GROMACS .gro file of C-alpha atoms in nm:
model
  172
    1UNK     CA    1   0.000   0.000   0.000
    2UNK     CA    2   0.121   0.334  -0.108
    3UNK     CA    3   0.075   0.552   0.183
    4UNK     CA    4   0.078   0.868  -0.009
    5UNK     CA    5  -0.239   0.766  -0.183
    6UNK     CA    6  -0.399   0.990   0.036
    7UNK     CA    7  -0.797   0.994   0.081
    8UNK     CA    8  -0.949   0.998  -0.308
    9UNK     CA    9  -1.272   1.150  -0.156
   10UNK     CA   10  -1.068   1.454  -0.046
   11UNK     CA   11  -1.017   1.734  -0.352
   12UNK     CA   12  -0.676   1.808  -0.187
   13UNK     CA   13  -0.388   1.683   0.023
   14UNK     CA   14  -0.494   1.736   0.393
   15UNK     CA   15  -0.238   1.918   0.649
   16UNK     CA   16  -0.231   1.526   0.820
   17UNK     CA   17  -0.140   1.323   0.496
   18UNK     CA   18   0.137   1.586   0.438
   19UNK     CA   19   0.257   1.563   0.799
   20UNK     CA   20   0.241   1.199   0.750
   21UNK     CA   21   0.422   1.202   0.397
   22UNK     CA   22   0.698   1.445   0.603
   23UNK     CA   23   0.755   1.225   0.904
   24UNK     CA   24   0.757   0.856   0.645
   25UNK     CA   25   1.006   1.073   0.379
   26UNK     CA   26   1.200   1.338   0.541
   27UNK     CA   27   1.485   1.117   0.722
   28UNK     CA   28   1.554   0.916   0.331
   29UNK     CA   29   1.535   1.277   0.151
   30UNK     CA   30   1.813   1.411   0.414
   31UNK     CA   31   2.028   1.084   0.334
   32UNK     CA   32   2.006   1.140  -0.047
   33UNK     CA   33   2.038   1.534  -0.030
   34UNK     CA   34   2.364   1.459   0.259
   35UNK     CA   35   2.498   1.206  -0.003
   36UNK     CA   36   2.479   1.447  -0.266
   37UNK     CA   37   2.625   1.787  -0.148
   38UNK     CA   38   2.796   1.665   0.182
   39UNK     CA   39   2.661   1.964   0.413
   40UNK     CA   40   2.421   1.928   0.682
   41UNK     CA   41   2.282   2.215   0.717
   42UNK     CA   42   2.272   2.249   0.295
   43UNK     CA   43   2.098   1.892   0.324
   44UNK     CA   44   1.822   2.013   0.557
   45UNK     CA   45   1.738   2.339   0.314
   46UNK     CA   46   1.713   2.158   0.022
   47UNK     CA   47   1.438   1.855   0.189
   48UNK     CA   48   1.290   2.174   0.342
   49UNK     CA   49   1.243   2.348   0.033
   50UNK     CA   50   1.086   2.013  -0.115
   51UNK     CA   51   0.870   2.009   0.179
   52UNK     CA   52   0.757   2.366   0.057
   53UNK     CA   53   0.720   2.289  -0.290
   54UNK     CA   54   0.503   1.995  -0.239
   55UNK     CA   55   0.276   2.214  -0.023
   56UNK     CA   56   0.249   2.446  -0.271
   57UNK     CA   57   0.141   2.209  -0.529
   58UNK     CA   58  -0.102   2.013  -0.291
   59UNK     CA   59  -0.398   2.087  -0.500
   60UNK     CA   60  -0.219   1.923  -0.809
   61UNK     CA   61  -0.109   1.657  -0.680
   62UNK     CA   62  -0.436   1.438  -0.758
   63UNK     CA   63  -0.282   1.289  -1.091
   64UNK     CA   64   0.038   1.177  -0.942
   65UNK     CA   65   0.040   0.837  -0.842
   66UNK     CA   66   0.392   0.809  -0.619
   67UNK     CA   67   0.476   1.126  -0.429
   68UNK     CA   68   0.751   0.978  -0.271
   69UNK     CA   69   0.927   0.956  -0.612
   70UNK     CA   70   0.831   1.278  -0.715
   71UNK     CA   71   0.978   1.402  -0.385
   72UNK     CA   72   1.322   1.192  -0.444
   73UNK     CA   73   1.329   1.382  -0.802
   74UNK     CA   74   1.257   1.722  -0.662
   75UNK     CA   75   1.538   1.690  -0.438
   76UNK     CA   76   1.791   1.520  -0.623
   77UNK     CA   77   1.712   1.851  -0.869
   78UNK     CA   78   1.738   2.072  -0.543
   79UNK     CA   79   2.118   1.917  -0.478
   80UNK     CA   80   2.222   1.947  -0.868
   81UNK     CA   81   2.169   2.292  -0.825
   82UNK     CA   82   2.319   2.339  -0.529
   83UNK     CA   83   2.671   2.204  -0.623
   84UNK     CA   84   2.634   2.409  -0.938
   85UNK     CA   85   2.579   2.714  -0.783
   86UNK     CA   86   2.928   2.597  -0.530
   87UNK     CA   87   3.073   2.557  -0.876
   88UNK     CA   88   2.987   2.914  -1.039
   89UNK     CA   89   3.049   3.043  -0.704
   90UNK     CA   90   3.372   2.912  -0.663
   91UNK     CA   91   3.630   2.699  -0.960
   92UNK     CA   92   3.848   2.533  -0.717
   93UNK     CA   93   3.531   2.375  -0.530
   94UNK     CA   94   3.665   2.045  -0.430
   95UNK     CA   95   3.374   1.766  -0.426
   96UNK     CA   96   3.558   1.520  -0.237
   97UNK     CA   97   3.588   1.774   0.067
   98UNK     CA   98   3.486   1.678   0.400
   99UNK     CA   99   3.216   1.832   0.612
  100UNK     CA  100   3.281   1.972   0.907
  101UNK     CA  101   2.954   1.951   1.086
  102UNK     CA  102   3.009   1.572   1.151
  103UNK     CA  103   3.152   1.586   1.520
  104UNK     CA  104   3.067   1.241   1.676
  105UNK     CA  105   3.344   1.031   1.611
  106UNK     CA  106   3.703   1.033   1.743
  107UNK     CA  107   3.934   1.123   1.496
  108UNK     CA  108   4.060   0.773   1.488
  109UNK     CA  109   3.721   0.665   1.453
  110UNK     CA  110   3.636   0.912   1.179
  111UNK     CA  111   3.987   0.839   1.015
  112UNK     CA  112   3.903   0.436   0.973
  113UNK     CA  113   3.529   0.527   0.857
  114UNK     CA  114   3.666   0.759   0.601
  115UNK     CA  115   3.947   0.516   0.466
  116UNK     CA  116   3.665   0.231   0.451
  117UNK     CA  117   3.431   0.438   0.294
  118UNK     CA  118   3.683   0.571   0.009
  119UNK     CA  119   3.774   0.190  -0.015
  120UNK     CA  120   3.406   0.062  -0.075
  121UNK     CA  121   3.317   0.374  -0.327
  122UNK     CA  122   3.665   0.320  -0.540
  123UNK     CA  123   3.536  -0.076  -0.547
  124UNK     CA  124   3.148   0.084  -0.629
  125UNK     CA  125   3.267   0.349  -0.862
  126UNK     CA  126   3.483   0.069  -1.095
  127UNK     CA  127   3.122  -0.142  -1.147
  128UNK     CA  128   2.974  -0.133  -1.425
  129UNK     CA  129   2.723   0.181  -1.484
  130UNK     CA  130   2.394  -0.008  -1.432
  131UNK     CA  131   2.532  -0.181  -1.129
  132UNK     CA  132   2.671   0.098  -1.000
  133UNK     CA  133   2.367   0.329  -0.982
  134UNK     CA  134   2.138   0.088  -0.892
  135UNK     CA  135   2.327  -0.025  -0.547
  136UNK     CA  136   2.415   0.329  -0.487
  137UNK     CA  137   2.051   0.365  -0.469
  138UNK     CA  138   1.970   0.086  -0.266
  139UNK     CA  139   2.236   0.071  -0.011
  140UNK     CA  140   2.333   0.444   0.012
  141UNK     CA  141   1.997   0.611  -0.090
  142UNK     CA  142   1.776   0.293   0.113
  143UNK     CA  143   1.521   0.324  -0.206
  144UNK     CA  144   1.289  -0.018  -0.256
  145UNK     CA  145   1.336  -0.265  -0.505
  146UNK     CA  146   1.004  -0.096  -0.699
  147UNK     CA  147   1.108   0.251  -0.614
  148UNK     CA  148   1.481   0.187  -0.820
  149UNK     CA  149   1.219  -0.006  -1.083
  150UNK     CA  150   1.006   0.239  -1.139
  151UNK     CA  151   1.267   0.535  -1.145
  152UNK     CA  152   1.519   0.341  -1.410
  153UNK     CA  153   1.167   0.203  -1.573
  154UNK     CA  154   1.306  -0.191  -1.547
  155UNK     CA  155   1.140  -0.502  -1.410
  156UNK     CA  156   1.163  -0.544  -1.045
  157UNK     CA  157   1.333  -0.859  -1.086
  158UNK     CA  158   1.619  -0.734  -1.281
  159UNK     CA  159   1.673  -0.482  -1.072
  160UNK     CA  160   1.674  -0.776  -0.776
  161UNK     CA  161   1.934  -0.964  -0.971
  162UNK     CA  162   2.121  -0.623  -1.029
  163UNK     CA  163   2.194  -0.571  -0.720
  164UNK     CA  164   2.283  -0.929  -0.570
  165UNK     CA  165   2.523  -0.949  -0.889
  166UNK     CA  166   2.643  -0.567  -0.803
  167UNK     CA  167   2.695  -0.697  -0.418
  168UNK     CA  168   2.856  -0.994  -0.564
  169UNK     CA  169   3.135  -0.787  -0.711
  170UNK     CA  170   3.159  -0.582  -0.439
  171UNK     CA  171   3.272  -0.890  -0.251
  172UNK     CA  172   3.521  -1.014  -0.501
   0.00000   0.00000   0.00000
């Protein structure tokens, strides 16, 4: 069950269904908006400002049948222009900078986390292109199996097999 089918009988999106679409989608926005421009506080804007936009657009949202995706889209467009903005505003923008804002580990701690993560992306970013963005949406982005179908329009079983051949590789 989709739970952003909200109530058919209703002409518009109620202040509840929205709260409820915020509270279900706001924490998986944040991780794809973080993964994308690496900034907390740029992270939380950018959901925010989807948050906005799809309040805006409440009364138009009868025709669209997954809001979650359409939220996903809105804010992966929200990040892309973001980090080109960084880019206009500033040519030696470095995208493999770290944030600062991420206090809560020693710095031994944060040291091994950042060598294994720069590890398991240099083993991610040598897959293949299909395998590549489809686990980087289902581990790192924590998108379903028919959310990653329906936004690369494929069968749910390929993108199954996709991804326990992409993990596969990822191992050897």
């Amino acid at each position: 069950i989709d739970f952003f089918a909200y109530n058919s009988r209703e002409p518009y999106m109620t202040k509840i269904d929205f709260c409820e679409i915020v509270r279900k989608e706001s924490r998986k926005l944040y991780i794809v908006a973080y993964r994308m421009v690496r900034n907390q506080q740029e992270a939380e804007d950018i959901v925010q400002n989807v948050f906005i936009k799809l309040w805006g657009i409440k009364d138009d949202l009868d025709g669209v049948s997954n809001i979650s995706m359409l939220a996903f889209k809105m804010t992966k467009n929200g990040c892309i222009d973001i980090l080109r903005k960084w880019r206009f505003d500033n040519p030696e923008y470095d995208e493999e900078r770290v944030d600062q804002d991420n206090l809560y580990f020693s710095p031994h701690e944060e040291m091994v986390k950042k060598e294994e993560s720069i590890l398991v992306m240099k083993i991610v970013n040598d897959l293949p292109p299909p395998y590549k963005e489809i686990i980087l949406m289902r581990e790192i982005d924590g998108l379903s199996y028919s959310e990653i179908a329906e936004l690369n329009e494929m069968n749910i079983n390929s993108v199954r097999v996709i991804v326990c051949r992409a993990r596969q590789m990822i191992r050897d």
